[in-house]
Tab-separated table of C-alpha atoms and ligand atoms in Angstrom:
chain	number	residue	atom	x	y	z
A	17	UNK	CA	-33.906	-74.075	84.499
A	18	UNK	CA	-31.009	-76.572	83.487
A	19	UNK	CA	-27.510	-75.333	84.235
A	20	UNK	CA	-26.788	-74.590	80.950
A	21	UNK	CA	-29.254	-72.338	80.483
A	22	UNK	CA	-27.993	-70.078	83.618
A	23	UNK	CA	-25.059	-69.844	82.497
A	24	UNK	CA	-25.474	-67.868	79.215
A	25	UNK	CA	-27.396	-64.867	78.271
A	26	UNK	CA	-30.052	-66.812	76.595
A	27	UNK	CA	-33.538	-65.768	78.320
A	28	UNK	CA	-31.311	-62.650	79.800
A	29	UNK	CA	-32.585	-59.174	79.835
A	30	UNK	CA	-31.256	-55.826	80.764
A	31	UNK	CA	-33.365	-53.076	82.540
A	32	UNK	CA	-33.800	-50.409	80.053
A	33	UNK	CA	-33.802	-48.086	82.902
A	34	UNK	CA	-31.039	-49.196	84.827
A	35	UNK	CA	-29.166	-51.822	82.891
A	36	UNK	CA	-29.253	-54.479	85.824
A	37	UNK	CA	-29.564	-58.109	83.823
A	38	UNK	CA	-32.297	-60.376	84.929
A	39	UNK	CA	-33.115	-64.052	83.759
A	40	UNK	CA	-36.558	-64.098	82.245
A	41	UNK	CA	-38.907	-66.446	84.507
A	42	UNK	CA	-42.353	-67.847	83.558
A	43	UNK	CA	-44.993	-65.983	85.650
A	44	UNK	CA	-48.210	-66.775	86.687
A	45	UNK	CA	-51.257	-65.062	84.430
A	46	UNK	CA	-51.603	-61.682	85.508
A	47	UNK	CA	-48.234	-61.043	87.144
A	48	UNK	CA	-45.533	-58.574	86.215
A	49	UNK	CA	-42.144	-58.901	86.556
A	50	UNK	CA	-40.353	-55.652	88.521
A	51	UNK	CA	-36.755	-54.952	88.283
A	52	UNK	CA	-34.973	-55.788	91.770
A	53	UNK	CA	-32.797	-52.533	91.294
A	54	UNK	CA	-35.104	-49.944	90.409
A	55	UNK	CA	-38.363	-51.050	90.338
A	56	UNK	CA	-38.993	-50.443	86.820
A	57	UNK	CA	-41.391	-52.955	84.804
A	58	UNK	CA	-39.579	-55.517	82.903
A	59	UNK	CA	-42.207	-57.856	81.293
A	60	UNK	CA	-45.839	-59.095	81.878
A	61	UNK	CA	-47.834	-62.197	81.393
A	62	UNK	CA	-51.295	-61.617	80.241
A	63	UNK	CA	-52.915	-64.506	79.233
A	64	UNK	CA	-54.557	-64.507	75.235
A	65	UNK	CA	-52.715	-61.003	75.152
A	66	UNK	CA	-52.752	-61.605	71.268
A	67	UNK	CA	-56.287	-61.799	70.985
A	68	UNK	CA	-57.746	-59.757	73.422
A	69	UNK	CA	-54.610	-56.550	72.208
A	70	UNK	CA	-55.708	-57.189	68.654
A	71	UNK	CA	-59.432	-56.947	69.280
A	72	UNK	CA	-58.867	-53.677	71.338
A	73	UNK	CA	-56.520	-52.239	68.667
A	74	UNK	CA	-59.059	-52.995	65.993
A	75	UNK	CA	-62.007	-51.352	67.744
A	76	UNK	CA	-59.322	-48.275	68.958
A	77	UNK	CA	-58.941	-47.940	65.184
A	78	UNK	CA	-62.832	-48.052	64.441
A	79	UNK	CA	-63.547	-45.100	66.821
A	80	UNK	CA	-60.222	-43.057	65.911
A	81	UNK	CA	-61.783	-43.436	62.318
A	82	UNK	CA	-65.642	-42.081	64.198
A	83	UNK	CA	-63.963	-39.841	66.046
A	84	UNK	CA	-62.431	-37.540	62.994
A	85	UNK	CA	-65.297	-38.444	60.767
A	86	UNK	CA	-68.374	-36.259	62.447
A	87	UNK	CA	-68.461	-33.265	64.347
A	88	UNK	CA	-67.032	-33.242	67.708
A	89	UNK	CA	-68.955	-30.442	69.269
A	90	UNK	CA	-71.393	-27.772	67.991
A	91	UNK	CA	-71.362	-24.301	69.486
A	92	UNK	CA	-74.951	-21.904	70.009
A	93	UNK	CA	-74.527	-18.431	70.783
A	94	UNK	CA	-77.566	-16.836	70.313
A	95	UNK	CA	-79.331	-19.131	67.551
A	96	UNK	CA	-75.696	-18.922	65.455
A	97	UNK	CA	-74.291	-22.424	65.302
A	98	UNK	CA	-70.981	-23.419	64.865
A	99	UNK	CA	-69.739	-27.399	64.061
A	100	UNK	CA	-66.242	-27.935	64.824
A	101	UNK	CA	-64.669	-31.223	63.696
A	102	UNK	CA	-61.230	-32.982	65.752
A	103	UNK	CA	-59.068	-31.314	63.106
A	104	UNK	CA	-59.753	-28.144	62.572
A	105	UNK	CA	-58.195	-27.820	66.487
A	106	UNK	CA	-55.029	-27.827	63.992
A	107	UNK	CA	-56.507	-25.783	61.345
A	108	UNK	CA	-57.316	-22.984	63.671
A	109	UNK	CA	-53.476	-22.038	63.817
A	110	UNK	CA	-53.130	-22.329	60.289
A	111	UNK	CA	-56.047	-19.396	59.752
A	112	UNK	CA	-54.627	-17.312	62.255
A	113	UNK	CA	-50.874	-17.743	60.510
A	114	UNK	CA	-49.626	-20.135	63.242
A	115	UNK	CA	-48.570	-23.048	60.584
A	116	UNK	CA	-45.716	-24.342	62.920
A	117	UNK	CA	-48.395	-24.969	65.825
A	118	UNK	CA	-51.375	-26.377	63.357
A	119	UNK	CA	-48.468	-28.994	62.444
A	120	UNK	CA	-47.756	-29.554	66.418
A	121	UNK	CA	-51.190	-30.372	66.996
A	122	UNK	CA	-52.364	-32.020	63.718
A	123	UNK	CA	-49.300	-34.535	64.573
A	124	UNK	CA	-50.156	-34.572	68.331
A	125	UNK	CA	-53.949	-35.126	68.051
A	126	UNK	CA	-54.532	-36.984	64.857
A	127	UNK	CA	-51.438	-38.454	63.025
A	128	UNK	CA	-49.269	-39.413	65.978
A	129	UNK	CA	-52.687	-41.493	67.410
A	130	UNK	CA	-53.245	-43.152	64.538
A	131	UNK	CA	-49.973	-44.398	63.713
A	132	UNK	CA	-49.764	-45.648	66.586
A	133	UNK	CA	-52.921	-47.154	67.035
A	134	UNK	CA	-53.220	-48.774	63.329
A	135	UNK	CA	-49.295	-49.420	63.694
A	136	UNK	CA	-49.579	-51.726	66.910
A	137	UNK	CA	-51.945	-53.480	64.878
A	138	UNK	CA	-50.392	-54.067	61.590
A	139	UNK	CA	-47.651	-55.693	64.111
A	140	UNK	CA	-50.092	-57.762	66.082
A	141	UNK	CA	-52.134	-58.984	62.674
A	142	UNK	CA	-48.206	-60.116	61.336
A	143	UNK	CA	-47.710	-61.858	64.376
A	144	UNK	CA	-50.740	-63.244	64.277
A	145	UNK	CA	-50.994	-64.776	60.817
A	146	UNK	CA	-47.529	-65.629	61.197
A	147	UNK	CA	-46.136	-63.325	58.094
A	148	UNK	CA	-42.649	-63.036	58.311
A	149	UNK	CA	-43.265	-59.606	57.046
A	150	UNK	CA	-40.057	-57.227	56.694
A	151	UNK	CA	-41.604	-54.428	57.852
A	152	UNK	CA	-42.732	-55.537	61.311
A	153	UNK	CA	-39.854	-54.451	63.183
A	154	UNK	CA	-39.716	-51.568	61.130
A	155	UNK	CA	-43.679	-50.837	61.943
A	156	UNK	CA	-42.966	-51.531	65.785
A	157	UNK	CA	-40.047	-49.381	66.240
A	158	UNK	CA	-42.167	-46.359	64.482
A	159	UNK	CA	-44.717	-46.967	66.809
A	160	UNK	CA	-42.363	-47.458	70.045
A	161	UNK	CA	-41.060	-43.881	68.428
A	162	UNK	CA	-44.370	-41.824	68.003
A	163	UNK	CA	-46.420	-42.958	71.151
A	164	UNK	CA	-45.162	-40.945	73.443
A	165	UNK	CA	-46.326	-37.790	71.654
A	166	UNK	CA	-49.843	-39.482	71.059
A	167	UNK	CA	-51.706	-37.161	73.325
A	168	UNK	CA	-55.432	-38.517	72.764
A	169	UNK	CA	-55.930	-37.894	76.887
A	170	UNK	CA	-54.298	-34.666	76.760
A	171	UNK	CA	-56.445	-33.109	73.889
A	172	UNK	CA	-59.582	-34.978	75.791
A	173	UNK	CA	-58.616	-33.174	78.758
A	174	UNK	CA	-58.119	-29.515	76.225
A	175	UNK	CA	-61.077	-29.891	74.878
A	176	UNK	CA	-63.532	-30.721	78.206
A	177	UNK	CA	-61.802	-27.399	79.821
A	178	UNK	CA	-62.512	-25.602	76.513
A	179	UNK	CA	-66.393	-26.738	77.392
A	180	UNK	CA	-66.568	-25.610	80.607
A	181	UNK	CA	-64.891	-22.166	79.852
A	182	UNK	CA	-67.561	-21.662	77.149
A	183	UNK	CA	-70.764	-22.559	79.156
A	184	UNK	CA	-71.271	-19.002	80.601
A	185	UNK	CA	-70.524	-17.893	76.830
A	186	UNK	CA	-72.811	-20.055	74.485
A	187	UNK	CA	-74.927	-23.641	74.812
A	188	UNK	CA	-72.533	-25.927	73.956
A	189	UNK	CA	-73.570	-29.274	72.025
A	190	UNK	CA	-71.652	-32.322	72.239
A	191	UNK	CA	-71.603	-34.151	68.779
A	192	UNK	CA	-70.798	-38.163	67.734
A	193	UNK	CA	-67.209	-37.962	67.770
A	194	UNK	CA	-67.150	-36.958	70.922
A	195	UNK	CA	-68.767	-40.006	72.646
A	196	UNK	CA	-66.418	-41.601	70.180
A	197	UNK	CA	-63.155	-39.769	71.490
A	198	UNK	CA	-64.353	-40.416	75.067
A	199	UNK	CA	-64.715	-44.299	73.703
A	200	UNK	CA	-61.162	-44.107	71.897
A	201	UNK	CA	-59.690	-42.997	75.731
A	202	UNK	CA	-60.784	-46.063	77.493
A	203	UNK	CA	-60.126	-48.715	74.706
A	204	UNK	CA	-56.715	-47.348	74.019
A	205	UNK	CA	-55.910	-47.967	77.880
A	206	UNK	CA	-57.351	-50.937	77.636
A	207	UNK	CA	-55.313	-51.831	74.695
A	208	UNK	CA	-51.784	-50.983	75.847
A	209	UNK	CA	-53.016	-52.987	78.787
A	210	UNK	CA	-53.561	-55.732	77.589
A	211	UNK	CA	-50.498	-55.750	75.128
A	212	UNK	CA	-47.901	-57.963	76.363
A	213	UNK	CA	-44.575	-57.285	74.112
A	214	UNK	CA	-43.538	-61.077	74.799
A	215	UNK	CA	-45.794	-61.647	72.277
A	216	UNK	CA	-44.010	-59.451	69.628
A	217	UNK	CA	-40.874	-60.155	70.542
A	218	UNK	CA	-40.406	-63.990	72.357
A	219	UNK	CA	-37.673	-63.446	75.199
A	220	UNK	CA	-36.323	-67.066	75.305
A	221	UNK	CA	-35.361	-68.117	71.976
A	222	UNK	CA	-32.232	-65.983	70.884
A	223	UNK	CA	-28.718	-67.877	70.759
A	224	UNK	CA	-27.079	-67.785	74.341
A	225	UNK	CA	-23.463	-66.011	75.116
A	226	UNK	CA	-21.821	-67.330	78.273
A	227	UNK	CA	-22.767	-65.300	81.246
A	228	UNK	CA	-21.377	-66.365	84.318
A	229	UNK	CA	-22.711	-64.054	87.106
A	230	UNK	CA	-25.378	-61.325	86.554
A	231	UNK	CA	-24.708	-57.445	87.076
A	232	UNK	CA	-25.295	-54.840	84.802
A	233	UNK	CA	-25.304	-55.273	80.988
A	234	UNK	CA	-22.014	-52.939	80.718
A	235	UNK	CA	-20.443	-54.422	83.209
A	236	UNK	CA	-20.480	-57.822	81.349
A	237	UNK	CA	-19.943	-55.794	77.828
A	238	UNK	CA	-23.643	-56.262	76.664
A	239	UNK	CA	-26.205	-54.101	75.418
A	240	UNK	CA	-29.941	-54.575	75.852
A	241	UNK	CA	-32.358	-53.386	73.337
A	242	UNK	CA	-35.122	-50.706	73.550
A	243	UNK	CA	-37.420	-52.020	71.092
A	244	UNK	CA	-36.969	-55.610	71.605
A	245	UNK	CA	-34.970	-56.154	74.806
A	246	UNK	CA	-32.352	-58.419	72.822
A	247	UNK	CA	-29.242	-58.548	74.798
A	248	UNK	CA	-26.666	-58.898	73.032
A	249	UNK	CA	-22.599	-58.553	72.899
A	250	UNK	CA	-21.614	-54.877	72.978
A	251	UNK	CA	-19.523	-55.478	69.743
A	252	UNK	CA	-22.187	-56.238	68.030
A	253	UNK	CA	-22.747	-52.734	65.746
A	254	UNK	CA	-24.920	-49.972	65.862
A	255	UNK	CA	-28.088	-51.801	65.452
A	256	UNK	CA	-29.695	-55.167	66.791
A	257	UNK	CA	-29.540	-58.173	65.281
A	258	UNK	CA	-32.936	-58.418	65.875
A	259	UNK	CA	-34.847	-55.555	65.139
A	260	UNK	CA	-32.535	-53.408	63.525
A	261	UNK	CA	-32.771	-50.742	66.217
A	262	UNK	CA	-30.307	-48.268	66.996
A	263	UNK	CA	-28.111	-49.754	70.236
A	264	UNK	CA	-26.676	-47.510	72.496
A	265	UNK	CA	-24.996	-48.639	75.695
A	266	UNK	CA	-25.622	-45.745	76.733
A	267	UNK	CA	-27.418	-42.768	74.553
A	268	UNK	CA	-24.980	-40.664	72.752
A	269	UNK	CA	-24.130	-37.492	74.565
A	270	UNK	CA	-27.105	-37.908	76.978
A	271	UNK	CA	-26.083	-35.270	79.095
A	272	UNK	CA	-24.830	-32.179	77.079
A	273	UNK	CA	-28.177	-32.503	74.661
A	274	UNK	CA	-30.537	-32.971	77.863
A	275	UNK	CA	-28.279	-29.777	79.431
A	276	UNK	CA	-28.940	-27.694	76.157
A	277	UNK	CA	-32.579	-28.604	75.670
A	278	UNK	CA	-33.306	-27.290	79.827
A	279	UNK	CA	-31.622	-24.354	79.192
A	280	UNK	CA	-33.032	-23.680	75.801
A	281	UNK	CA	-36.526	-24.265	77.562
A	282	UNK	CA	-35.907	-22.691	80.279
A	283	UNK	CA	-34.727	-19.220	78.389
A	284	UNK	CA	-38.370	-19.630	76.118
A	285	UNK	CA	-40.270	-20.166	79.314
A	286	UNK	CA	-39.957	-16.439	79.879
A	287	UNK	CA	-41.245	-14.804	76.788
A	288	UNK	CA	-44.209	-17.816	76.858
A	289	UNK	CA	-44.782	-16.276	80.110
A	290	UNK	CA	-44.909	-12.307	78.976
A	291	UNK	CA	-46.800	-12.952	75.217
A	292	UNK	CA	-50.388	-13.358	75.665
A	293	UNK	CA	-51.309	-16.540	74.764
A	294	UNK	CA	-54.660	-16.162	73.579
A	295	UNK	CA	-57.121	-12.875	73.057
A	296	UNK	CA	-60.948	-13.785	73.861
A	297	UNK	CA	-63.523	-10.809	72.854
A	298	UNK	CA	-67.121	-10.263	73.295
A	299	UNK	CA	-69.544	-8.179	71.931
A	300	UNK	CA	-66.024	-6.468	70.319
A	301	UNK	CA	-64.556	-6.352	74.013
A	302	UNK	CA	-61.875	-8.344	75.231
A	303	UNK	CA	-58.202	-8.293	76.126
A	304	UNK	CA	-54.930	-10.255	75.992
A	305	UNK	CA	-54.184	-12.704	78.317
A	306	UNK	CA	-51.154	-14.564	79.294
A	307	UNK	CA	-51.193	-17.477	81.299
A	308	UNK	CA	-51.174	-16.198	84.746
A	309	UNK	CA	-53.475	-13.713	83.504
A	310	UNK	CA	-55.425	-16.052	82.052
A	311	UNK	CA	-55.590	-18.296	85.205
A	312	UNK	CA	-56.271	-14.985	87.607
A	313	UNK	CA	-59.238	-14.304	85.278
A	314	UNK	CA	-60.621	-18.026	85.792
A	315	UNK	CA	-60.046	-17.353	90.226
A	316	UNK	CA	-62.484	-14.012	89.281
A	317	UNK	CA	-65.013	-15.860	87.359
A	318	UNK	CA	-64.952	-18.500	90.389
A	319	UNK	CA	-63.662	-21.512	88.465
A	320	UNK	CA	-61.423	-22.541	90.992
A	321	UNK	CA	-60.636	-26.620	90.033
A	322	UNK	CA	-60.274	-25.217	86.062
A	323	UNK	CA	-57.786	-22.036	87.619
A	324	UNK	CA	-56.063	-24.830	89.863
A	325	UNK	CA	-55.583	-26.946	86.327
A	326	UNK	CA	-53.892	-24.784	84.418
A	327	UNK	CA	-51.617	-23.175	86.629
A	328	UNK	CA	-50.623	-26.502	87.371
A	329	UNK	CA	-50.481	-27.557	84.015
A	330	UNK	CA	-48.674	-24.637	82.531
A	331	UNK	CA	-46.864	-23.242	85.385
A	332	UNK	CA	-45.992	-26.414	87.844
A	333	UNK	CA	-45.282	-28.876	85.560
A	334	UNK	CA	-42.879	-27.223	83.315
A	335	UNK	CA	-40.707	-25.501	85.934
A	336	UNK	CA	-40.642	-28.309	88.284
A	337	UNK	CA	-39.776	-30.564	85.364
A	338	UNK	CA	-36.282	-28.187	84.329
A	339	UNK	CA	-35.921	-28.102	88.138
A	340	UNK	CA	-35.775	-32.244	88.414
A	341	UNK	CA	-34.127	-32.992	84.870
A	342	UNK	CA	-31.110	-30.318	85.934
A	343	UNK	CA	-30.940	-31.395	89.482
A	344	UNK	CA	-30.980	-35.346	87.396
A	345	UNK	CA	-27.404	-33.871	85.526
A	346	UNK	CA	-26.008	-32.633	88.021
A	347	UNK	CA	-26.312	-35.639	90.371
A	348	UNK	CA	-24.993	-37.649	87.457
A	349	UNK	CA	-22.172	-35.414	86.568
A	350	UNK	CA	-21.224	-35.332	89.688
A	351	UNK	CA	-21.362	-39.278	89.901
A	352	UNK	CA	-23.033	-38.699	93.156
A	353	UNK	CA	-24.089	-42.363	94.505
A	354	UNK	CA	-27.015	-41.063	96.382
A	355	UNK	CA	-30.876	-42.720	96.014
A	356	UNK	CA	-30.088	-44.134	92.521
A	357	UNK	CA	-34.273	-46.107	93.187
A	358	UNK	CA	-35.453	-42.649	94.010
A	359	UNK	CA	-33.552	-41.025	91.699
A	360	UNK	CA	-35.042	-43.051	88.848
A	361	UNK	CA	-38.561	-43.086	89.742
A	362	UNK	CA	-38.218	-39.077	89.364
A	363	UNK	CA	-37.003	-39.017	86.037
A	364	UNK	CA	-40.192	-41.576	85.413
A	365	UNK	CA	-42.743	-39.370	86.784
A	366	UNK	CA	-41.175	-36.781	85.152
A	367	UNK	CA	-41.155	-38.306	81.729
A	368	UNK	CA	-45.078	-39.254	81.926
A	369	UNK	CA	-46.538	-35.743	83.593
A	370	UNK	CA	-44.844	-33.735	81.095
A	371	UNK	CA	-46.664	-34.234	78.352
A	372	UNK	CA	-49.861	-33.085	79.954
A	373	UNK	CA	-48.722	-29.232	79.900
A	374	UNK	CA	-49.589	-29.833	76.250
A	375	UNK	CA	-53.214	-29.382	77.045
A	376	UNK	CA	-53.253	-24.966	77.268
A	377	UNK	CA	-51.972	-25.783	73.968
A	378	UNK	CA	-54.818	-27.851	73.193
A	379	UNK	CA	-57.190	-25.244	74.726
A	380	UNK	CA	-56.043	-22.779	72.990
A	381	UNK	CA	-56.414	-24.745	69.631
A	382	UNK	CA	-60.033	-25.716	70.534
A	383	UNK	CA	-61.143	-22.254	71.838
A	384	UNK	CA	-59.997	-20.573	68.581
A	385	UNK	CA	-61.424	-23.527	66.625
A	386	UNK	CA	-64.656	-23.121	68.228
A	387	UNK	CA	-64.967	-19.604	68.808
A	388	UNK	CA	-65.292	-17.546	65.726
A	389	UNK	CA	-68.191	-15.687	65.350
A	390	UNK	CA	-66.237	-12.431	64.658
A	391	UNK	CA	-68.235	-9.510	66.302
A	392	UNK	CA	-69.991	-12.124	69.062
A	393	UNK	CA	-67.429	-13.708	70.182
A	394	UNK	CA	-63.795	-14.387	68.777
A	395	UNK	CA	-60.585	-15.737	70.326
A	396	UNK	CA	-57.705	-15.149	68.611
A	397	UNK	CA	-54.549	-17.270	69.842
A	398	UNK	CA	-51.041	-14.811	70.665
A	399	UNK	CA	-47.330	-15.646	70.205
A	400	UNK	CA	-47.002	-16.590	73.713
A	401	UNK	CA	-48.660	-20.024	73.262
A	402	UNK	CA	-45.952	-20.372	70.326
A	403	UNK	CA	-43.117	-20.233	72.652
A	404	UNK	CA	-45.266	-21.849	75.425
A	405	UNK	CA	-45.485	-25.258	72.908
A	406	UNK	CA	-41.621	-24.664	72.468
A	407	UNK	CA	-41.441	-24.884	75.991
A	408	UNK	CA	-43.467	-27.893	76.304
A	409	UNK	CA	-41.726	-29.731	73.054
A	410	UNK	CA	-38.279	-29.575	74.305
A	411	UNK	CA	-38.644	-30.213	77.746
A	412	UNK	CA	-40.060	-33.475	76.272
A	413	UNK	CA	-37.484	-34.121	74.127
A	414	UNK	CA	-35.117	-33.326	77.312
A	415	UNK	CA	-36.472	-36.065	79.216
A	416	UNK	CA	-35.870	-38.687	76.436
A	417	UNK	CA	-32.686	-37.416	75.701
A	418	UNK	CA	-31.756	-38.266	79.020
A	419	UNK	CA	-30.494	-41.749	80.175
A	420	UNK	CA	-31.402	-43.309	83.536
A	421	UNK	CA	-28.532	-45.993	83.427
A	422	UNK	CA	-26.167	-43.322	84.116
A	423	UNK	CA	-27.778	-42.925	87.240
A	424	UNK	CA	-27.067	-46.419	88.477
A	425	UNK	CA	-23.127	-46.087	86.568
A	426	UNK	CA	-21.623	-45.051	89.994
A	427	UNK	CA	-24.203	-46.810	92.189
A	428	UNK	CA	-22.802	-50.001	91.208
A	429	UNK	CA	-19.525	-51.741	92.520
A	430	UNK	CA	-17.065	-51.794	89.315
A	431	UNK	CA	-16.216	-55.133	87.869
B	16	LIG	ZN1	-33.884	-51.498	86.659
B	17	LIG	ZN1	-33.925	-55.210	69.102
């Protein structure tokens, strides 16, 4: 790298995580780059990324469009068979007078996946060809926006632990779209894998700004994008030159909107805790169960790993995630300098297990999808699993609300 070159922000990006600037290096094929402050990844260099991304994309698209297309699983009790297709999971709420959760899992399972899926690949197609199409950025941001709440291996998860609940109850049949959900899993992983964002957005070509030592972004009055990891000077305005995303040295009012989210979650944990969540009967017998109740009743039947699962997922994960975001606010408010590295790598966890208490949700979607054959069997979801999605939605939207650079603001030495 010529001298020039060092000494201006041009190839410069900032840790989204923690704001430290690095100077973009060429890596070998294969290699990531890790940020020397918190550990967070910065870039990648996959070799062909554009190729092999676009070909997964396209085939991620091909099986999405499988997946919804046939039945996903057919249910026998006693000779009675019942199809279900992927989006009548939503539907199921809607019968039962649930809209607001049919909408949370129609976006969640099916809308949410495929924008991102067929998104990515608009963007990767523009690049591509080389169109200097307005409405990337616009495309890529949308996606960057919606794929966290793309929960394809949640409702995978929702709807194997629906199976395995019903086996002592019906035969259950697995149909097409199911092989091609299981299919969608994989090459989705493979996918994002393979997907490196250099690609989208080059890091080396945007005009330099004199930068004579590194340090945080703030420190040096820069701003690194989100979407595009742009750095550029603070002054700039409200969006990036670039990409046109939103710029915020740090997000507006992170921690009074991640405070009121906890506490609003953690007030609706309690009646999502008291409300049944779902009613199962058979043979006209059957009673409300909440969660606990519901898990105790799985320990009785003797499914111990599917008991173990849910309490974990609907019990653990929420309450230890209010417990780390709050103890997260009030390390920050109190600009406490202490383990900003493992203070970070919390709030990542945090932000990637959530999402996974989604699936008694799911279940409960499925079951009700799935089980309707009135007087044999019928499950009929209850308000708990209304306030239980609350729960789940806004401790979500707590964790992004949050920022992790104001974790490293008092960690660092000022300038
Ligand atoms: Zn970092
Ligand atoms: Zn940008």
């Amino acid at each position: 790298m010529s001298s020039s070159t060092t000494k201006t922000t041009e190839g410069v990006i900032a840790c989204p995580e923690c704001d430290y600037l690095h100077r973009v290096e060429e890596l070998p094929a294969g290699a990531k780059a890790l940020c020397v402050r918190c550990a967070a990844v910065l870039y990648r260099h996959i070799p062909r990324s554009l190729e092999r991304a676009t070909a997964l994309y396209a085939a991620a698209l091909l099986l999405f469009l499988l997946a919804n297309a046939f039945p996903i699983i057919a249910l026998d009790v006693g000779g009675r068979v019942e199809q279900t297709h992927l989006i009548s999971a939503a539907g199921a709420f809607l019968r039962h007078d649930m809209a607001e959760l049919g909408v949370l899992v129609f976006l969640t399972s099916v809308l949410f996946p495929l924008v991102t899926i067929a998104g990515t690949l608009y963007v990767l197609l523009a690049v591509q060809a080389g169109w200097r199409a307005p409405g990337r950025a616009v495309a890529y941001r949308l996606v960057r926006a919606v794929a966290p709440w793309s929960l394809v291996g949640v409702f995978m998860l929702g709807l194997l632990v629906a199976v395995v609940k019903l086996l002592d109850l019906a035969t259950v049949v697995p149909g097409v779209s199911l092989y091609a959900y299981a299919g969608l899993l994989v090459v989705v992983a493979a996918a994002s894998a393979n997907l490196d964002e250099g690609v989208i957005w080059p890091r080396l070509h945007h005009p330099g700004i004199p930068l004579p030592s590194l340090g945080s972004a703030r420190q040096h009055g820069l701003v690194g994008c989100h979407v595009c990891a742009l750095v550029s000077p603070a002054d700039v305005g409200a969006s990036c030159p670039r990409c046109a995303s939103p710029l915020h040295a740090r997000k507006h009012d992170a921690i009074v909107r991640t405070w009121a989210l906890v506490v609003s979650a953690a007030l609706l944990f309690i009646p999502a805790n008291l409300y049944p969540v779902m009613t199962v009967t058979r043979l006209g017998r059957g009673e409300p169960n909440t969660i606990l109740s519901g898990v105790v009743e799985l320990i009785a039947n003797g499914m111990w790993p599917l008991a173990l699962l849910v309490f974990f997922a609907s019990i653990v994960v929420p309450v230890a995630k209010l417990g780390v975001l709050s103890f997260l606010l009030v390390s920050v408010q109190r600009s406490s300098p202490w383990r900003p590295r493992d203070r970070t790598l919390l709030f990542r966890v945090t932000e990637v297990v959530g999402a996974w208490s989604m699936v008694d949700v799911f279940l409960v979607a499925i079951l009700a999808a799935l089980v309707r054959m009135d007087a044999l069997a019928l499950v009929v979801p209850g308000i708990g699993v209304t306030f239980f999605a609350a729960v789940v939605v806004l401790t979500m939207l707590a964790a992004h609300s949050f920022d992790p650079r104001l974790i490293w603001d008092h960690a660092e030495p000022r300038p």
